[in-house]
Amino acid sequence: MTAPNIPGQPHIAYQGNNLCMEGVKLSDVAAQMGTPVFAYSKASMLSALAAYQRGFEGRKVQICYAMKANSNLAVLQIFAKAGCGFDIVSAGELARVLAAGGEPSKIIFSGVGKTRAEMKQALELGIGCFNVESEAELEVLNEVALSLGKKAPVSLRVNPNVDPKTHPYISTGLKGNKFGVAHESALQTYQRAAQLLGLAVVGIDCHIGSQITEATPYLDAMDRVLDLVADIEAAGIPIHHIDFGGGLGIDYNGDTPPAADQLWKQLFAKLDSRGYGQRQFMIEPGRSLVGNAGVCLSEVVFMKPGEQKNFCIIDAAMNDLPRPAMYQAFHQILPVTPRAGEGTLVDVVGPVCESGDWIGRDRTLNVQAGDTLAVLSAGAYCMSMSSNYNTRGRAAEVLIDGTEVHVIRDRETVAQTFVGEHLVKA
Ligand SMILES: *Cc1c(COP(=O)(O)O)cnc(C)c1O
């Protein structure tokens, strides 16, 4: 079996009978590291970033990688070295950026529930911008800044009420969402922010959802945001930067999201036509930078034929790959060394004690116990969402760079999973 080109996966291909990432056989990675293990292609991340950079030539754009997609320190290091800032959502993520060598001034702090302690830490470090999501947060941030004798740089995250046409759990820009300030009250909230002495209004932000595969929701949201910028500036409040968030989708299963450079060509055409093309912009891509750079390698533990379904039970589970259980998401699953002959229809499932613990349903695979499977498109929202459910240590991670394999996270030991727990004295 040869599949020279796996859709959406320029850095993963069969060479002969071996599935390879860049110049490395994935069967070798599984043999050396054990399974489950995540492998990420550095070239894939950098080429995803380059697509954005091509779209931004001649423009002023700061790319802030939304690190919740994949927050391994080595991944952050790659993006920091490439000049990226970071979109963070917690003090924990802030600490990771610093540990990876990121610059505080290029950090955007998003999220609906920032605590006072988190605000204080971020202010003391001098982060670039707080993307404020409510009036209550505005007031508290002002208090915290005043208590430190500082001015907090703020953008308001506005909710453009645009349907990104994605899964409801990852749609964030509609009226019923917990995120952002309603479009209708945004001007009023900006006027309030401008009065508060602990705040400096620097920008405006929107982020409408994730795994967006069409340009239209972006174009619509952009129109809505630009209308607001005009109103806010007419009220005497300058907007120094416009942040369009993240959300661009990837090809999981024949999805056809616009390429980043093509999308931005369209968006800049609109910005130019409205006279905003030379402003300072920010974007916060996550999934589109790392999603298709990663695979999870997992060994088949047992084949379990059944009356209604055949199960292929693998050693990765919903605690490693939570997207199918959470969003009914699809991940392509391929054998790393395919066998000759016909496959059979199987459900690929993990060992966790939940019926929701499935990785792929109704897949045609020709596999036996002991074979290694690659779960594709596992670079985003997999390891970063992983847990210890069923007291399973988290997987190891490697970074592949040409023919080199760098271990970027050791497999978590069982002992590590209960560090910090205490027996009660009898
Ligand atoms: C999650 C998130 C992103 C990144 O979304 P992707 O779909 O991974 O690109 C960007 N901005 C904010 C505020 C987010 O919450």
Tab-separated table of C-alpha atoms and ligand atoms in Angstrom:
chain	number	residue	atom	x	y	z
A	1	MET	CA	0.000	0.000	0.000
A	2	THR	CA	1.347	3.392	-0.936
A	3	ALA	CA	-0.414	6.671	-0.408
A	4	PRO	CA	2.104	9.261	-1.552
A	5	ASN	CA	-0.046	12.109	-0.447
A	6	ILE	CA	-2.315	12.074	2.578
A	7	PRO	CA	-4.750	14.991	2.279
A	8	GLY	CA	-3.959	17.833	4.641
A	9	GLN	CA	-0.732	16.136	5.755
A	10	PRO	CA	2.193	17.407	3.700
A	11	HIS	CA	4.753	16.157	6.226
A	12	ILE	CA	3.325	12.679	6.714
A	13	ALA	CA	3.511	10.115	3.941
A	14	TYR	CA	4.075	6.444	3.266
A	15	GLN	CA	7.567	5.697	2.037
A	16	GLY	CA	7.325	2.140	0.832
A	17	ASN	CA	5.436	0.350	3.558
A	18	ASN	CA	6.353	2.800	6.315
A	19	LEU	CA	4.373	5.782	7.447
A	20	CYS	CA	6.909	8.555	7.925
A	21	MET	CA	6.858	12.000	9.447
A	22	GLU	CA	9.462	14.139	7.706
A	23	GLY	CA	12.466	11.786	7.514
A	24	VAL	CA	11.513	9.492	10.388
A	25	LYS	CA	9.662	6.167	10.330
A	26	LEU	CA	6.838	6.376	12.826
A	27	SER	CA	7.265	2.676	13.618
A	28	ASP	CA	10.753	3.561	14.936
A	29	VAL	CA	9.303	6.272	17.160
A	30	ALA	CA	6.796	3.810	18.621
A	31	ALA	CA	9.519	1.196	19.142
A	32	GLN	CA	11.855	3.655	20.885
A	33	MET	CA	9.334	5.559	22.964
A	34	GLY	CA	6.596	3.027	23.622
A	35	THR	CA	2.957	3.957	23.068
A	36	PRO	CA	0.869	6.042	23.249
A	37	VAL	CA	3.199	8.765	22.059
A	38	PHE	CA	2.564	12.030	20.264
A	39	ALA	CA	4.900	13.032	17.431
A	40	TYR	CA	4.941	16.555	16.027
A	41	SER	CA	6.539	17.773	12.816
A	42	LYS	CA	8.472	20.989	13.219
A	43	ALA	CA	8.413	21.642	9.459
A	44	SER	CA	4.637	21.304	9.468
A	45	MET	CA	4.259	23.930	12.197
A	46	LEU	CA	6.623	26.326	10.456
A	47	SER	CA	4.928	25.883	7.097
A	48	ALA	CA	1.526	26.553	8.687
A	49	LEU	CA	2.987	29.715	10.191
A	50	ALA	CA	4.534	30.681	6.851
A	51	ALA	CA	1.108	30.549	5.196
A	52	TYR	CA	-0.072	33.280	7.562
A	53	GLN	CA	3.139	35.252	7.112
A	54	ARG	CA	2.689	35.205	3.320
A	55	GLY	CA	-0.780	36.631	3.770
A	56	PHE	CA	0.631	39.437	5.938
A	57	GLU	CA	3.411	40.701	3.687
A	58	GLY	CA	3.481	44.493	3.694
A	59	ARG	CA	1.046	44.619	6.629
A	60	LYS	CA	1.437	45.179	10.343
A	61	VAL	CA	0.380	41.975	12.047
A	62	GLN	CA	1.469	40.326	15.285
A	63	ILE	CA	0.718	36.599	15.328
A	64	CYS	CA	-0.079	35.402	18.837
A	65	TYR	CA	-0.159	31.603	18.926
A	66	ALA	CA	-3.175	30.446	20.963
A	67	MET	CA	-1.168	28.065	23.088
A	68	LYS	CA	-4.055	26.170	24.635
A	69	ALA	CA	-4.061	24.173	21.385
A	70	ASN	CA	-0.686	22.646	22.288
A	71	SER	CA	1.323	24.083	25.137
A	72	ASN	CA	4.404	21.859	25.204
A	73	LEU	CA	7.418	24.061	25.986
A	74	ALA	CA	9.310	22.969	22.865
A	75	VAL	CA	6.330	23.851	20.683
A	76	LEU	CA	6.158	27.282	22.306
A	77	GLN	CA	9.896	27.669	21.810
A	78	ILE	CA	9.504	27.090	18.054
A	79	PHE	CA	6.857	29.797	17.774
A	80	ALA	CA	8.695	32.223	20.057
A	81	LYS	CA	11.851	31.857	17.946
A	82	ALA	CA	9.783	32.491	14.822
A	83	GLY	CA	8.701	35.844	16.298
A	84	CYS	CA	5.259	34.883	17.532
A	85	GLY	CA	3.572	36.227	20.596
A	86	PHE	CA	1.103	34.122	22.564
A	87	ASP	CA	-2.565	34.160	23.369
A	88	ILE	CA	-2.899	32.843	26.930
A	89	VAL	CA	-5.877	32.005	29.109
A	90	SER	CA	-4.320	31.401	32.542
A	91	ALA	CA	-1.375	32.182	34.815
A	92	GLY	CA	-0.226	28.632	34.137
A	93	GLU	CA	0.056	29.378	30.436
A	94	LEU	CA	1.847	32.629	31.267
A	95	ALA	CA	4.468	30.652	33.212
A	96	ARG	CA	4.894	28.293	30.256
A	97	VAL	CA	5.521	31.177	27.846
A	98	LEU	CA	8.208	32.546	30.121
A	99	ALA	CA	9.779	29.102	30.544
A	100	ALA	CA	9.885	28.740	26.758
A	101	GLY	CA	11.542	32.122	26.209
A	102	GLY	CA	8.511	34.093	24.980
A	103	GLU	CA	8.328	37.861	25.368
A	104	PRO	CA	5.772	39.227	27.848
A	105	SER	CA	5.117	42.284	25.681
A	106	LYS	CA	3.786	39.995	22.941
A	107	ILE	CA	1.312	38.217	25.218
A	108	ILE	CA	-2.445	38.637	24.964
A	109	PHE	CA	-4.450	37.442	27.946
A	110	SER	CA	-7.887	36.078	26.967
A	111	GLY	CA	-10.576	34.308	28.975
A	112	VAL	CA	-13.817	35.056	30.804
A	113	GLY	CA	-12.633	34.315	34.336
A	114	LYS	CA	-9.260	35.904	34.994
A	115	THR	CA	-8.617	36.072	38.740
A	116	ARG	CA	-7.124	39.058	40.560
A	117	ALA	CA	-3.965	37.049	41.195
A	118	GLU	CA	-3.639	36.293	37.486
A	119	MET	CA	-4.219	39.949	36.567
A	120	LYS	CA	-1.578	41.062	39.056
A	121	GLN	CA	1.001	38.613	37.759
A	122	ALA	CA	0.375	39.598	34.150
A	123	LEU	CA	0.523	43.317	34.970
A	124	GLU	CA	3.783	42.951	36.872
A	125	LEU	CA	5.318	41.155	33.890
A	126	GLY	CA	4.120	43.835	31.482
A	127	ILE	CA	2.056	41.751	29.085
A	128	GLY	CA	0.906	43.319	25.817
A	129	CYS	CA	-2.858	43.318	26.247
A	130	PHE	CA	-5.748	42.031	28.320
A	131	ASN	CA	-8.656	40.960	26.151
A	132	VAL	CA	-11.451	41.825	28.557
A	133	GLU	CA	-14.656	39.821	28.264
A	134	SER	CA	-17.135	41.591	30.590
A	135	GLU	CA	-17.887	44.847	32.399
A	136	ALA	CA	-17.240	43.187	35.742
A	137	GLU	CA	-13.772	42.154	34.589
A	138	LEU	CA	-13.089	45.714	33.430
A	139	GLU	CA	-13.821	47.102	36.894
A	140	VAL	CA	-11.715	44.501	38.698
A	141	LEU	CA	-8.781	44.878	36.296
A	142	ASN	CA	-8.921	48.632	36.870
A	143	GLU	CA	-8.758	48.118	40.650
A	144	VAL	CA	-5.873	45.684	40.421
A	145	ALA	CA	-3.932	48.009	38.093
A	146	LEU	CA	-4.501	51.020	40.341
A	147	SER	CA	-3.327	49.066	43.370
A	148	LEU	CA	-0.062	48.384	41.529
A	149	GLY	CA	0.246	51.952	40.225
A	150	LYS	CA	-0.028	50.646	36.658
A	151	LYS	CA	-2.239	51.091	33.627
A	152	ALA	CA	-3.540	47.854	32.167
A	153	PRO	CA	-3.559	47.758	28.344
A	154	VAL	CA	-7.011	46.523	27.298
A	155	SER	CA	-9.028	45.413	24.325
A	156	LEU	CA	-12.651	44.463	24.658
A	157	ARG	CA	-13.605	41.148	23.176
A	158	VAL	CA	-16.742	41.966	21.273
A	159	ASN	CA	-19.254	39.418	20.267
A	160	PRO	CA	-20.184	40.087	16.644
A	161	ASN	CA	-23.133	37.638	16.730
A	162	VAL	CA	-21.888	35.798	13.663
A	163	ASP	CA	-22.476	32.090	13.184
A	164	PRO	CA	-19.128	30.428	12.420
A	165	LYS	CA	-21.001	27.276	11.235
A	166	THR	CA	-18.947	24.942	13.377
A	167	HIS	CA	-19.664	22.560	16.273
A	168	PRO	CA	-21.780	24.332	18.941
A	169	TYR	CA	-19.146	23.597	21.629
A	170	ILE	CA	-16.506	25.484	19.661
A	171	SER	CA	-18.699	28.332	18.440
A	172	THR	CA	-18.014	31.407	20.542
A	173	GLY	CA	-19.285	34.511	18.751
A	174	LEU	CA	-23.047	34.060	19.063
A	175	LYS	CA	-25.342	35.892	21.468
A	176	GLY	CA	-25.967	32.854	23.673
A	177	ASN	CA	-22.245	32.329	24.372
A	178	LYS	CA	-20.449	33.129	27.591
A	179	PHE	CA	-17.713	34.962	25.686
A	180	GLY	CA	-17.218	38.642	25.001
A	181	VAL	CA	-19.265	41.817	25.270
A	182	ALA	CA	-22.442	42.134	23.163
A	183	HIS	CA	-22.020	44.183	20.007
A	184	GLU	CA	-24.862	46.493	21.087
A	185	SER	CA	-23.250	47.458	24.387
A	186	ALA	CA	-19.643	47.570	23.176
A	187	LEU	CA	-19.487	51.341	22.627
A	188	GLN	CA	-20.874	52.011	26.078
A	189	THR	CA	-18.371	49.607	27.623
A	190	TYR	CA	-15.528	51.315	25.744
A	191	GLN	CA	-16.677	54.669	27.107
A	192	ARG	CA	-16.615	53.220	30.605
A	193	ALA	CA	-13.131	51.740	30.029
A	194	ALA	CA	-11.838	55.099	28.809
A	195	GLN	CA	-12.923	56.719	32.096
A	196	LEU	CA	-11.082	54.245	34.304
A	197	LEU	CA	-7.650	55.524	35.308
A	198	GLY	CA	-6.154	52.080	35.737
A	199	LEU	CA	-6.860	51.149	32.128
A	200	ALA	CA	-5.437	52.154	28.760
A	201	VAL	CA	-7.670	51.216	25.838
A	202	VAL	CA	-5.390	49.838	23.130
A	203	GLY	CA	-7.505	47.672	20.880
A	204	ILE	CA	-10.533	45.651	19.982
A	205	ASP	CA	-10.811	41.889	19.732
A	206	CYS	CA	-13.143	39.237	18.411
A	207	HIS	CA	-12.885	35.461	18.199
A	208	ILE	CA	-15.927	33.774	16.743
A	209	GLY	CA	-15.187	30.083	17.084
A	210	SER	CA	-12.935	27.226	16.125
A	211	GLN	CA	-12.532	24.806	13.203
A	212	ILE	CA	-14.068	27.415	10.877
A	213	THR	CA	-13.940	26.161	7.293
A	214	GLU	CA	-15.435	29.113	5.400
A	215	ALA	CA	-14.314	32.676	4.812
A	216	THR	CA	-17.790	34.195	5.092
A	217	PRO	CA	-18.083	34.216	8.906
A	218	TYR	CA	-14.714	36.018	9.110
A	219	LEU	CA	-15.748	38.578	6.515
A	220	ASP	CA	-19.052	39.165	8.307
A	221	ALA	CA	-17.387	39.481	11.699
A	222	MET	CA	-14.831	41.872	10.237
A	223	ASP	CA	-17.570	44.161	8.924
A	224	ARG	CA	-19.240	44.182	12.325
A	225	VAL	CA	-15.970	44.913	14.136
A	226	LEU	CA	-14.995	47.702	11.725
A	227	ASP	CA	-18.411	49.307	12.224
A	228	LEU	CA	-17.647	49.346	15.927
A	229	VAL	CA	-14.131	50.716	15.458
A	230	ALA	CA	-15.632	53.621	13.518
A	231	ASP	CA	-18.174	54.299	16.281
A	232	ILE	CA	-15.628	54.013	19.095
A	233	GLU	CA	-13.116	56.280	17.382
A	234	ALA	CA	-15.884	58.786	16.559
A	235	ALA	CA	-16.513	58.882	20.305
A	236	GLY	CA	-12.885	59.985	20.783
A	237	ILE	CA	-11.349	56.660	21.825
A	238	PRO	CA	-8.483	55.623	19.525
A	239	ILE	CA	-8.149	51.933	18.681
A	240	HIS	CA	-4.477	51.085	18.148
A	241	HIS	CA	-4.864	47.485	17.140
A	242	ILE	CA	-7.561	45.207	15.787
A	243	ASP	CA	-7.414	41.558	16.840
A	244	PHE	CA	-9.340	39.048	14.728
A	245	GLY	CA	-8.794	36.062	16.988
A	246	GLY	CA	-8.142	32.552	15.727
A	247	GLY	CA	-10.429	29.777	14.655
A	248	LEU	CA	-9.277	28.803	11.171
A	249	GLY	CA	-10.046	25.127	10.612
A	250	ILE	CA	-7.882	22.281	9.367
A	251	ASP	CA	-8.510	19.263	7.162
A	252	TYR	CA	-9.498	16.401	9.457
A	253	ASN	CA	-11.683	14.479	7.033
A	254	GLY	CA	-11.851	16.157	3.665
A	255	ASP	CA	-12.614	19.537	5.252
A	256	THR	CA	-11.709	22.381	2.932
A	257	PRO	CA	-10.889	25.456	5.011
A	258	PRO	CA	-9.387	28.363	3.086
A	259	ALA	CA	-5.583	28.507	3.182
A	260	ALA	CA	-4.399	31.149	5.654
A	261	ASP	CA	-2.798	33.323	2.969
A	262	GLN	CA	-5.884	33.124	0.728
A	263	LEU	CA	-8.199	33.961	3.620
A	264	TRP	CA	-6.122	36.978	4.543
A	265	LYS	CA	-5.968	38.138	0.949
A	266	GLN	CA	-9.756	38.309	1.062
A	267	LEU	CA	-9.819	39.922	4.490
A	268	PHE	CA	-7.265	42.566	3.531
A	269	ALA	CA	-9.251	43.348	0.378
A	270	LYS	CA	-12.140	44.227	2.666
A	271	LEU	CA	-9.904	46.100	5.109
A	272	ASP	CA	-8.392	48.105	2.239
A	273	SER	CA	-11.792	48.885	0.775
A	274	ARG	CA	-12.876	50.237	4.134
A	275	GLY	CA	-9.653	52.174	4.678
A	276	TYR	CA	-8.256	50.056	7.522
A	277	GLY	CA	-5.609	48.044	5.633
A	278	GLN	CA	-2.604	49.764	7.193
A	279	ARG	CA	-3.692	49.431	10.814
A	280	GLN	CA	-1.912	47.284	13.395
A	281	PHE	CA	-3.507	43.833	13.559
A	282	MET	CA	-3.243	40.821	15.806
A	283	ILE	CA	-4.409	37.284	15.230
A	284	GLU	CA	-4.626	34.340	17.615
A	285	PRO	CA	-4.420	31.107	15.614
A	286	GLY	CA	-4.139	27.829	17.500
A	287	ARG	CA	-5.381	24.712	15.728
A	288	SER	CA	-4.363	25.864	12.247
A	289	LEU	CA	-0.696	26.136	13.342
A	290	VAL	CA	-0.333	22.783	15.083
A	291	GLY	CA	-3.324	20.518	14.414
A	292	ASN	CA	-2.033	18.713	11.362
A	293	ALA	CA	1.544	18.732	12.631
A	294	GLY	CA	0.830	15.960	15.126
A	295	VAL	CA	-0.030	12.279	15.265
A	296	CYS	CA	-0.679	10.000	18.189
A	297	LEU	CA	0.882	6.561	17.856
A	298	SER	CA	-0.927	3.771	19.628
A	299	GLU	CA	-0.619	-0.008	19.774
A	300	VAL	CA	-3.487	-2.374	19.134
A	301	VAL	CA	-4.008	-4.266	22.410
A	302	PHE	CA	-6.776	-6.654	21.365
A	303	MET	CA	-9.078	-7.310	18.463
A	304	LYS	CA	-12.545	-8.079	19.757
A	305	PRO	CA	-14.988	-9.337	17.177
A	306	GLY	CA	-18.638	-8.945	18.152
A	307	GLU	CA	-22.101	-9.707	16.852
A	308	GLN	CA	-22.926	-6.132	15.912
A	309	LYS	CA	-19.537	-4.470	15.956
A	310	ASN	CA	-15.909	-5.422	15.778
A	311	PHE	CA	-13.713	-3.543	18.163
A	312	CYS	CA	-10.086	-2.649	17.769
A	313	ILE	CA	-8.913	-1.827	21.277
A	314	ILE	CA	-5.855	0.425	21.351
A	315	ASP	CA	-3.652	1.702	24.168
A	316	ALA	CA	-4.578	5.359	23.623
A	317	ALA	CA	-7.900	6.509	25.031
A	318	MET	CA	-10.193	9.462	25.562
A	319	ASN	CA	-7.827	10.765	28.228
A	320	ASP	CA	-5.156	11.118	25.497
A	321	LEU	CA	-7.427	11.961	22.559
A	322	PRO	CA	-10.503	13.675	24.009
A	323	ARG	CA	-11.915	15.213	20.835
A	324	PRO	CA	-14.080	12.306	19.642
A	325	ALA	CA	-15.705	11.959	23.078
A	326	MET	CA	-16.136	15.721	23.493
A	327	TYR	CA	-17.184	16.827	20.021
A	328	GLN	CA	-17.827	13.599	18.088
A	329	ALA	CA	-14.717	14.682	16.206
A	330	PHE	CA	-13.151	12.688	13.386
A	331	HIS	CA	-9.472	11.726	13.299
A	332	GLN	CA	-8.039	9.748	10.421
A	333	ILE	CA	-6.457	6.481	11.618
A	334	LEU	CA	-3.741	4.736	9.614
A	335	PRO	CA	-1.531	1.702	10.213
A	336	VAL	CA	2.129	2.722	10.395
A	337	THR	CA	3.133	-0.461	8.516
A	338	PRO	CA	0.105	-1.577	6.513
A	339	ARG	CA	-0.619	-5.266	5.948
A	340	ALA	CA	-1.501	-6.631	2.555
A	341	GLY	CA	-5.110	-7.634	2.056
A	342	GLU	CA	-8.620	-6.466	2.783
A	343	GLY	CA	-9.577	-4.655	5.923
A	344	THR	CA	-12.629	-5.178	8.107
A	345	LEU	CA	-15.006	-2.680	9.601
A	346	VAL	CA	-14.051	-1.849	13.192
A	347	ASP	CA	-14.643	0.690	15.894
A	348	VAL	CA	-11.314	1.869	17.267
A	349	VAL	CA	-11.722	2.327	21.011
A	350	GLY	CA	-9.602	2.918	24.087
A	351	PRO	CA	-9.432	0.960	27.353
A	352	VAL	CA	-11.166	3.610	29.488
A	353	CYS	CA	-14.384	2.578	31.234
A	354	GLU	CA	-16.759	4.825	29.290
A	355	SER	CA	-18.792	4.076	26.179
A	356	GLY	CA	-17.747	7.545	25.050
A	357	ASP	CA	-14.183	6.292	24.882
A	358	TRP	CA	-13.967	5.775	21.151
A	359	ILE	CA	-11.335	7.165	18.799
A	360	GLY	CA	-12.834	6.261	15.432
A	361	ARG	CA	-16.065	4.549	14.384
A	362	ASP	CA	-16.707	2.279	11.417
A	363	ARG	CA	-13.187	2.282	10.032
A	364	THR	CA	-11.912	-0.221	7.534
A	365	LEU	CA	-8.611	-1.493	8.890
A	366	ASN	CA	-6.538	-4.594	8.394
A	367	VAL	CA	-4.781	-4.838	11.744
A	368	GLN	CA	-3.840	-7.346	14.427
A	369	ALA	CA	-2.923	-7.049	18.076
A	370	GLY	CA	0.571	-5.589	18.375
A	371	ASP	CA	0.256	-3.366	15.283
A	372	THR	CA	0.826	0.365	15.633
A	373	LEU	CA	-1.772	2.855	14.462
A	374	ALA	CA	-1.306	6.557	13.831
A	375	VAL	CA	-4.178	8.815	14.818
A	376	LEU	CA	-3.729	11.845	12.583
A	377	SER	CA	-4.431	15.545	13.104
A	378	ALA	CA	-3.590	15.122	16.778
A	379	GLY	CA	-1.392	18.187	17.204
A	380	ALA	CA	-4.112	20.455	18.609
A	381	TYR	CA	-6.468	20.018	21.559
A	382	CYS	CA	-5.302	16.485	22.300
A	383	MET	CA	-2.290	16.451	24.640
A	384	SER	CA	-3.263	19.893	25.975
A	385	MET	CA	-6.693	18.505	26.924
A	386	SER	CA	-5.422	15.171	28.203
A	387	SER	CA	-6.169	13.932	31.693
A	388	ASN	CA	-5.286	11.164	34.112
A	389	TYR	CA	-8.757	9.597	34.040
A	390	ASN	CA	-8.577	5.914	34.998
A	391	THR	CA	-5.159	6.746	36.519
A	392	ARG	CA	-3.494	6.648	33.178
A	393	GLY	CA	-0.227	8.533	32.973
A	394	ARG	CA	-0.106	11.009	30.151
A	395	ALA	CA	1.619	10.084	26.891
A	396	ALA	CA	5.148	11.001	25.892
A	397	GLU	CA	5.764	13.619	23.193
A	398	VAL	CA	8.482	13.908	20.564
A	399	LEU	CA	9.373	16.613	18.101
A	400	ILE	CA	10.542	15.491	14.679
A	401	ASP	CA	12.912	17.770	12.796
A	402	GLY	CA	14.128	16.240	9.544
A	403	THR	CA	15.673	12.932	10.599
A	404	GLU	CA	16.027	13.938	14.255
A	405	VAL	CA	13.687	12.859	17.022
A	406	HIS	CA	13.713	15.029	20.157
A	407	VAL	CA	11.945	13.832	23.275
A	408	ILE	CA	10.011	16.905	24.422
A	409	ARG	CA	8.013	15.278	27.188
A	410	ASP	CA	8.672	12.099	29.121
A	411	ARG	CA	5.869	9.638	29.606
A	412	GLU	CA	4.164	10.377	32.908
A	413	THR	CA	4.704	7.619	35.458
A	414	VAL	CA	1.859	6.231	37.509
A	415	ALA	CA	3.600	7.479	40.665
A	416	GLN	CA	3.514	11.009	39.229
A	417	THR	CA	-0.240	10.786	38.781
A	418	PHE	CA	-0.796	10.703	42.527
A	419	VAL	CA	1.879	13.083	43.717
A	420	GLY	CA	0.301	15.505	46.169
A	421	GLU	CA	-2.399	13.120	47.380
A	422	HIS	CA	-2.470	12.135	51.052
A	423	LEU	CA	-3.717	9.200	53.028
A	424	VAL	CA	-5.672	10.151	56.146
A	425	LYS	CA	-4.016	9.225	59.439
A	426	ALA	CA	-5.863	6.284	60.970
B	1	LIG	C1	-9.066	28.999	21.589
B	1	LIG	C2	-8.888	30.420	21.223
B	1	LIG	C3	-8.149	30.765	20.085
B	1	LIG	C4	-7.602	29.755	19.131
B	1	LIG	O1	-8.596	29.079	18.451
B	1	LIG	P1	-8.209	28.048	17.273
B	1	LIG	O2	-9.508	27.559	16.780
B	1	LIG	O3	-7.395	26.974	17.904
B	1	LIG	O4	-7.450	28.818	16.250
B	1	LIG	C5	-7.944	32.105	19.831
B	1	LIG	N1	-8.438	33.060	20.654
B	1	LIG	C6	-9.153	32.761	21.741
B	1	LIG	C7	-9.678	33.838	22.599
B	1	LIG	C8	-9.410	31.432	22.062
B	1	LIG	O5	-10.130	31.133	23.137
